[in-house]
């Protein structure tokens, strides 16, 4: 894999400023990372997060920092008032340093909606590199959004969503398309996947006829983020995966099929909606798809399991079996170990990549294969105590954890599909042979 992506997290922008930190309790860097990966952003080489990490309120993010391997960049406020500008400047300087000293990095993801990064994005473009923005709508500057090659919209924290749940038609919404839609339609609770899909087609019909959107659809096209915003307003808790679409663009391809609109793409990832008879220079038509694989499919299960806590990033079965066997064999050596020490020790024992090892350990933690003490503190500050005596115990607990998550999300579980995700019949009671040293280096 080519490692060509750098991600820069503007923590202050994500929490709504140090003064209030309104969204800190619900902020998950793991969810943000998953949203980025779900938008076909891979090959991550650099991850840096800029914040005043000495602020005790940010301790809730430490587990995410450790699990994702993000480098925390400490920003102190030496003067009076906010130290916001220092963080922004440091982030911009670091991004330019990466741009000039690491030519293999050709994709820059800026997790912020701050308009001050518009100039940075333009300068990065001068070097023919790609810039992807990532932010909550409440914090996104329209100029910054416009200059990015693509923009990943984050799901609003509940506290923010509750505040804006009925605001689509209010004066606070500056998007005339969303405001016009909000005046005509009320929010609903969708009953099933067909209901969600039908509402999606209804919104496309509205866009094709509304005065607020007709001009854009006939000229520049409409970014699919507007479509997603309308869907999220119309149906609280909208999630395309529950309809069998692992990615939002798959949902768009399905609902646009047979409508008056079509989906077009400018590489690498700028999607827009336009009238079916129109064309936009530099964009190619993306074919619509008449059907979806359904929520109970391999793609849907893999995506659902890897998103949102508890996460189950489905590991390679050979890696899972070997690491589980090894941990059970050296169970006494891992009692009371910390997460970072466990990952580091396994990396020293095996030739697997750190991402594969973290995936197995994350699955085991999510499945409660470990007791975690003390409770009520971040994962990075806890000690782990293995609570499984055989490899089969580990596999069965992971299977049960996956089952419970899918059932809670989709209402039922297709056991045949889940056993294709994690074939529990491959688990064994006897440890697999290990060709390494006879002693463990976990401690």
XYZ file of N, CA and C in Angstrom, residues 96-258:
489
model
N 2.717 22.665 5.617
C 3.639 23.136 4.579
C 4.980 22.401 4.670
N 5.425 22.109 5.891
C 6.675 21.360 6.041
C 6.549 19.968 5.421
N 5.419 19.302 5.693
C 5.183 17.993 5.097
C 5.133 18.108 3.579
N 4.458 19.144 3.091
C 4.340 19.369 1.652
C 5.702 19.477 0.980
N 6.629 20.190 1.623
C 7.925 20.493 1.011
C 8.981 19.419 1.256
N 8.841 18.666 2.342
C 9.899 17.704 2.691
C 9.515 16.255 2.445
N 8.236 15.988 2.221
C 7.781 14.607 2.019
C 6.950 14.544 0.743
N 7.608 14.470 -0.400
C 6.897 14.516 -1.689
C 5.937 13.352 -1.907
N 6.118 12.250 -1.176
C 5.207 11.107 -1.349
C 3.812 11.411 -0.810
N 3.712 12.386 0.080
C 2.403 12.775 0.618
C 1.712 13.677 -0.396
N 0.647 13.174 -1.003
C -0.066 13.972 -2.017
C -1.535 14.194 -1.674
N -1.922 13.811 -0.448
C -3.307 14.024 -0.020
C -3.302 14.543 1.423
N -3.864 15.728 1.621
C -3.878 16.395 2.916
C -5.318 16.493 3.413
N -5.597 15.880 4.549
C -6.925 15.927 5.156
C -6.854 16.887 6.337
N -7.641 17.955 6.286
C -7.668 18.947 7.360
C -8.995 18.823 8.087
N -8.937 18.307 9.304
C -10.154 18.089 10.088
C -10.469 19.369 10.840
N -11.152 20.246 10.158
C -11.527 21.555 10.687
C -12.449 22.221 9.689
N -13.254 23.150 10.181
C -14.089 23.937 9.278
C -13.673 25.386 9.261
N -12.506 25.684 9.835
C -12.028 27.050 9.978
C -11.699 27.664 8.619
N -12.291 28.802 8.347
C -12.059 29.471 7.065
C -10.625 29.912 6.864
N -9.861 30.034 7.960
C -8.462 30.424 7.837
C -7.618 29.425 7.072
N -8.110 28.198 6.942
C -7.342 27.185 6.220
C -7.578 27.238 4.710
N -8.407 28.179 4.260
C -8.636 28.326 2.815
C -7.342 28.663 2.090
N -6.556 29.568 2.671
C -5.281 29.953 2.039
C -4.313 28.784 2.012
N -4.318 27.987 3.079
C -3.458 26.806 3.105
C -3.846 25.834 1.998
N -5.142 25.611 1.835
C -5.605 24.692 0.788
C -5.194 25.175 -0.603
N -5.314 26.472 -0.829
C -4.918 27.013 -2.134
C -3.435 26.835 -2.383
N -2.622 27.045 -1.353
C -1.173 26.895 -1.525
C -0.812 25.423 -1.786
N -1.471 24.509 -1.101
C -1.220 23.087 -1.341
C -1.584 22.719 -2.773
N -2.656 23.330 -3.290
C -3.054 23.076 -4.676
C -1.979 23.527 -5.672
N -1.220 24.542 -5.322
C -0.165 25.025 -6.213
C 0.899 23.962 -6.444
N 0.970 22.993 -5.539
C 1.926 21.891 -5.677
C 1.243 20.634 -6.217
N 0.042 20.805 -6.778
C -0.727 19.720 -7.413
C -1.064 18.604 -6.433
N -1.328 18.974 -5.192
C -1.731 18.002 -4.180
C -3.234 18.143 -3.908
N -3.828 17.107 -3.333
C -5.252 17.080 -3.036
C -5.511 17.517 -1.598
N -6.562 18.313 -1.408
C -6.956 18.766 -0.076
C -8.386 18.306 0.190
N -8.567 17.619 1.316
C -9.887 17.154 1.727
C -10.214 17.796 3.072
N -11.338 18.506 3.137
C -11.789 19.078 4.400
C -12.662 18.083 5.136
N -12.781 18.258 6.432
C -13.595 17.349 7.234
C -14.072 18.123 8.453
N -15.390 18.270 8.615
C -15.878 19.108 9.719
C -17.361 18.877 9.954
N -17.836 19.412 11.083
C -19.272 19.485 11.342
C -19.830 20.671 10.566
N -21.058 20.578 10.151
C -21.661 21.674 9.390
C -21.741 22.950 10.220
N -21.960 22.800 11.525
C -22.074 23.973 12.383
C -20.786 24.778 12.412
N -19.649 24.134 12.074
C -18.357 24.799 12.213
C -17.651 24.980 10.878
N -18.341 24.729 9.769
C -17.688 24.746 8.460
C -17.829 26.101 7.776
N -16.715 26.652 7.338
C -16.696 27.893 6.577
C -16.938 27.575 5.103
N -17.830 28.336 4.466
C -18.209 28.036 3.087
C -17.050 28.225 2.117
N -16.173 29.192 2.392
C -15.030 29.415 1.504
C -14.077 28.226 1.567
N -13.805 27.750 2.796
C -12.927 26.597 2.942
C -13.524 25.377 2.248
N -14.830 25.173 2.415
C -15.500 24.057 1.748
C -15.340 24.148 0.236
N -15.472 25.355 -0.297
C -15.440 25.543 -1.750
C -14.069 25.246 -2.347
N -12.990 25.560 -1.625
C -11.657 25.393 -2.203
C -11.128 23.980 -2.025
N -11.759 23.158 -1.192
C -11.305 21.781 -1.002
C -11.712 20.921 -2.197
N -10.929 19.907 -2.492
C -11.264 18.975 -3.567
C -12.454 18.105 -3.177
N -12.575 17.841 -1.902
C -13.703 17.066 -1.395
C -13.924 17.485 0.054
N -15.121 17.232 0.555
C -15.407 17.602 1.935
C -16.182 16.473 2.591
N -15.704 16.023 3.740
C -16.337 14.943 4.482
C -17.117 15.555 5.639
N -18.425 15.343 5.639
C -19.257 15.917 6.687
C -19.377 14.929 7.831
N -19.147 15.418 9.036
C -19.220 14.590 10.229
C -20.621 14.632 10.814
N -21.032 13.506 11.383
C -22.330 13.457 12.046
C -22.282 14.303 13.304
N -23.248 15.195 13.444
C -23.256 16.110 14.579
C -23.420 15.362 15.896
N -22.714 15.786 16.956
C -22.968 15.222 18.280
C -24.415 15.445 18.665
N -24.935 14.580 19.548
C -26.345 14.672 19.935
C -26.698 16.047 20.478
N -25.783 16.642 21.255
C -26.082 17.950 21.841
C -26.261 19.001 20.768
N -25.483 18.878 19.681
C -25.628 19.822 18.570
C -26.857 19.490 17.735
N -27.100 18.179 17.552
C -28.245 17.766 16.752
C -29.548 18.180 17.417
N -29.606 18.041 18.742
C -30.822 18.413 19.465
C -31.112 19.888 19.303
N -30.037 20.687 19.285
C -30.194 22.127 19.147
C -30.734 22.508 17.783
N -30.315 21.728 16.758
C -30.687 22.111 15.388
C -31.711 21.179 14.758
N -32.307 20.296 15.569
C -33.163 19.247 15.015
C -34.287 19.804 14.156
N -34.878 20.909 14.590
C -36.001 21.472 13.846
C -35.658 22.811 13.198
N -34.373 23.026 12.928
C -33.948 24.350 12.480
C -33.789 24.470 10.972
N -34.156 23.448 10.206
C -33.942 23.533 8.769
C -34.712 24.683 8.152
N -35.867 24.987 8.705
C -36.665 26.076 8.150
C -36.450 27.389 8.874
N -35.563 27.378 9.877
C -35.357 28.576 10.665
C -34.434 29.557 10.008
N -34.382 30.743 10.547
C -33.549 31.793 9.976
C -32.079 31.517 10.148
N -31.738 30.573 11.069
C -30.328 30.286 11.300
C -29.698 29.461 10.203
N -30.485 28.864 9.316
C -29.913 28.035 8.268
C -29.618 28.912 7.056
N -28.336 28.970 6.688
C -27.917 29.877 5.620
C -27.962 29.235 4.235
N -28.284 27.945 4.156
C -28.409 27.296 2.861
C -29.851 27.444 2.389
N -30.101 28.212 1.339
C -31.491 28.456 0.907
C -32.205 27.193 0.470
N -31.455 26.205 -0.031
C -32.089 24.956 -0.464
C -32.644 24.209 0.739
N -31.820 24.091 1.786
C -32.257 23.391 2.995
C -33.396 24.155 3.668
N -33.275 25.482 3.700
C -34.337 26.287 4.305
C -35.656 26.117 3.559
N -35.599 26.110 2.214
C -36.817 25.934 1.418
C -37.427 24.559 1.650
N -36.586 23.548 1.758
C -37.085 22.196 1.996
C -37.727 22.096 3.380
N -37.084 22.719 4.366
C -37.591 22.677 5.732
C -38.949 23.342 5.890
N -39.225 24.326 5.044
C -40.527 24.990 5.110
C -41.651 24.114 4.558
N -41.276 23.138 3.730
C -42.281 22.313 3.061
C -42.475 20.949 3.713
N -41.405 20.401 4.285
C -41.481 19.040 4.830
C -41.092 19.022 6.299
N -41.748 18.173 7.066
C -41.432 18.007 8.477
C -40.565 16.751 8.659
N -39.967 16.636 9.825
C -39.139 15.480 10.139
C -40.011 14.257 10.406
N -39.479 13.073 10.043
C -40.200 11.825 10.280
C -39.242 10.790 10.850
N -39.804 9.717 11.378
C -39.036 8.564 11.823
C -39.259 7.461 10.786
N -38.268 7.159 9.946
C -38.457 6.133 8.909
C -38.707 4.766 9.536
N -39.585 3.982 8.903
C -39.967 2.684 9.448
C -39.052 1.562 8.983
N -38.579 1.629 7.757
C -37.743 0.556 7.220
C -36.888 1.115 6.095
N -36.075 0.243 5.478
C -35.156 0.695 4.432
C -35.908 1.226 3.218
N -37.047 0.621 2.867
C -37.823 1.109 1.727
C -38.317 2.526 1.973
N -38.700 2.812 3.228
C -39.147 4.148 3.573
C -38.030 5.160 3.402
N -36.833 4.798 3.820
C -35.673 5.692 3.688
C -35.376 5.954 2.218
N -35.380 4.905 1.412
C -35.084 5.051 -0.013
C -36.147 5.910 -0.695
N -37.406 5.700 -0.350
C -38.480 6.494 -0.948
C -38.357 7.968 -0.589
N -37.975 8.254 0.651
C -37.778 9.650 1.054
C -36.593 10.251 0.286
N -35.561 9.426 0.033
C -34.431 9.915 -0.753
C -34.842 10.300 -2.155
N -35.681 9.495 -2.772
C -36.174 9.813 -4.116
C -37.083 11.034 -4.084
N -37.842 11.157 -3.005
C -38.706 12.330 -2.838
C -37.864 13.604 -2.812
N -36.743 13.563 -2.112
C -35.877 14.744 -2.009
C -35.260 15.076 -3.366
N -34.874 14.055 -4.134
C -34.343 14.317 -5.478
C -35.400 14.988 -6.347
N -36.651 14.576 -6.202
C -37.733 15.222 -6.940
C -37.891 16.680 -6.536
N -37.774 16.942 -5.236
C -37.845 18.323 -4.755
C -36.719 19.162 -5.358
N -35.502 18.613 -5.360
C -34.350 19.361 -5.882
C -34.512 19.682 -7.362
N -35.047 18.741 -8.110
C -35.177 18.938 -9.556
C -36.209 20.006 -9.918
N -37.125 20.303 -8.985
C -38.203 21.249 -9.276
C -38.115 22.563 -8.513
N -37.336 22.588 -7.431
C -37.300 23.764 -6.567
C -36.541 24.917 -7.216
N -37.064 26.139 -7.067
C -36.369 27.326 -7.571
C -35.019 27.508 -6.888
N -34.901 27.041 -5.648
C -33.674 27.240 -4.882
C -32.509 26.401 -5.399
N -32.800 25.329 -6.139
C -31.729 24.431 -6.586
C -31.645 24.264 -8.098
N -32.663 24.695 -8.838
C -32.692 24.448 -10.280
C -31.510 25.061 -11.018
N -31.118 26.267 -10.602
C -30.020 26.940 -11.304
C -28.718 26.175 -11.148
N -28.423 25.721 -9.923
C -27.196 24.971 -9.675
C -27.204 23.655 -10.432
N -28.330 22.981 -10.482
C -28.425 21.691 -11.161
C -28.230 21.822 -12.670
N -28.500 22.995 -13.209
C -28.360 23.212 -14.648
C -26.996 23.795 -15.026
N -26.219 24.234 -14.021
C -24.954 24.900 -14.348
C -23.754 24.244 -13.668
N -23.590 24.493 -12.404
C -22.389 24.010 -11.702
C -22.574 22.652 -11.054
N -23.823 22.217 -10.896
C -24.074 20.984 -10.175
C -24.215 21.261 -8.683
N -24.738 20.297 -7.971
C -24.995 20.434 -6.544
C -24.195 19.357 -5.809
N -23.338 19.788 -4.872
C -22.545 18.826 -4.117
C -23.465 17.862 -3.368
N -23.113 16.579 -3.367
C -24.002 15.596 -2.734
C -24.092 15.806 -1.221
N -23.226 16.640 -0.650
C -23.334 16.933 0.780
C -24.653 17.649 1.098
N -25.177 18.431 0.127
C -26.465 19.095 0.324
C -27.580 18.056 0.388
N -27.494 17.075 -0.495
C -28.471 15.969 -0.495
C -28.447 15.238 0.852
N -27.238 14.995 1.363
C -27.118 14.298 2.646
C -27.685 15.142 3.786
N -27.499 16.451 3.712
C -28.037 17.334 4.745
C -29.563 17.291 4.745
N -30.157 17.257 3.571
C -31.617 17.169 3.481
C -32.125 15.833 4.020
N -31.409 14.754 3.707
C -31.787 13.436 4.214
C -31.710 13.397 5.739
N -30.652 13.995 6.289
C -30.468 13.991 7.737
C -31.526 14.832 8.439
N -31.973 15.908 7.776
C -33.066 16.702 8.337
C -34.390 15.929 8.274
N -34.685 15.359 7.125
C -35.974 14.694 6.909
C -36.144 13.481 7.814
N -35.049 12.710 8.003
C -35.126 11.459 8.765
C -34.066 11.479 9.851
N -34.501 11.676 11.068
C -33.564 11.710 12.182
C -32.872 10.353 12.315
N -31.545 10.380 12.416
C -30.780 9.139 12.519
C -30.520 8.487 11.182
N -30.631 9.248 10.080
C -30.392 8.675 8.757
C -29.009 8.041 8.686
N -28.959 6.795 8.215
C -27.700 6.080 8.055
C -27.850 5.141 6.874
N -27.119 5.391 5.769
C -27.306 4.565 4.566
C -26.995 3.099 4.778
N -26.131 2.780 5.743
C -25.760 1.373 5.930
C -26.950 0.533 6.373
N -27.907 1.167 7.069
C -29.082 0.428 7.513
C -29.997 0.053 6.364
N -29.728 0.622 5.192
C -30.490 0.271 3.988
C -29.684 -0.648 3.074
N -28.492 -1.018 3.509
C -27.669 -1.907 2.700
C -26.656 -1.202 1.830
N -26.331 0.071 2.149
C -25.361 0.832 1.362
C -24.162 1.167 2.247
N -23.032 0.476 2.071
C -21.870 0.720 2.926
C -21.376 2.161 2.895
N -21.577 2.851 1.775
C -21.120 4.238 1.646
C -22.273 5.111 1.155
N -22.222 6.384 1.521
C -23.295 7.286 1.126
C -23.401 7.398 -0.394
N -22.264 7.408 -1.085
C -22.316 7.547 -2.543
C -23.045 6.363 -3.173
N -23.014 5.182 -2.534
C -23.773 4.034 -3.037
C -25.271 4.295 -2.920
N -25.659 4.934 -1.811
C -27.068 5.307 -1.630
C -27.494 6.285 -2.717
N -26.630 7.254 -3.029
C -26.938 8.242 -4.071
C -27.093 7.557 -5.422
N -26.189 6.655 -5.740
C -26.248 5.954 -7.029
C -27.558 5.176 -7.179
N -28.048 4.653 -6.065
C -29.303 3.897 -6.134
C -30.506 4.818 -6.276
N -30.594 5.840 -5.436
C -31.787 6.698 -5.462
C -31.847 7.565 -6.714
N -30.698 7.887 -7.306
C -30.704 8.729 -8.501
C -31.138 7.934 -9.741
N -31.081 6.617 -9.667
C -31.465 5.764 -10.797
C -32.937 5.981 -11.142
N -33.206 6.380 -12.382
C -34.567 6.606 -12.845
C -35.133 7.964 -12.494
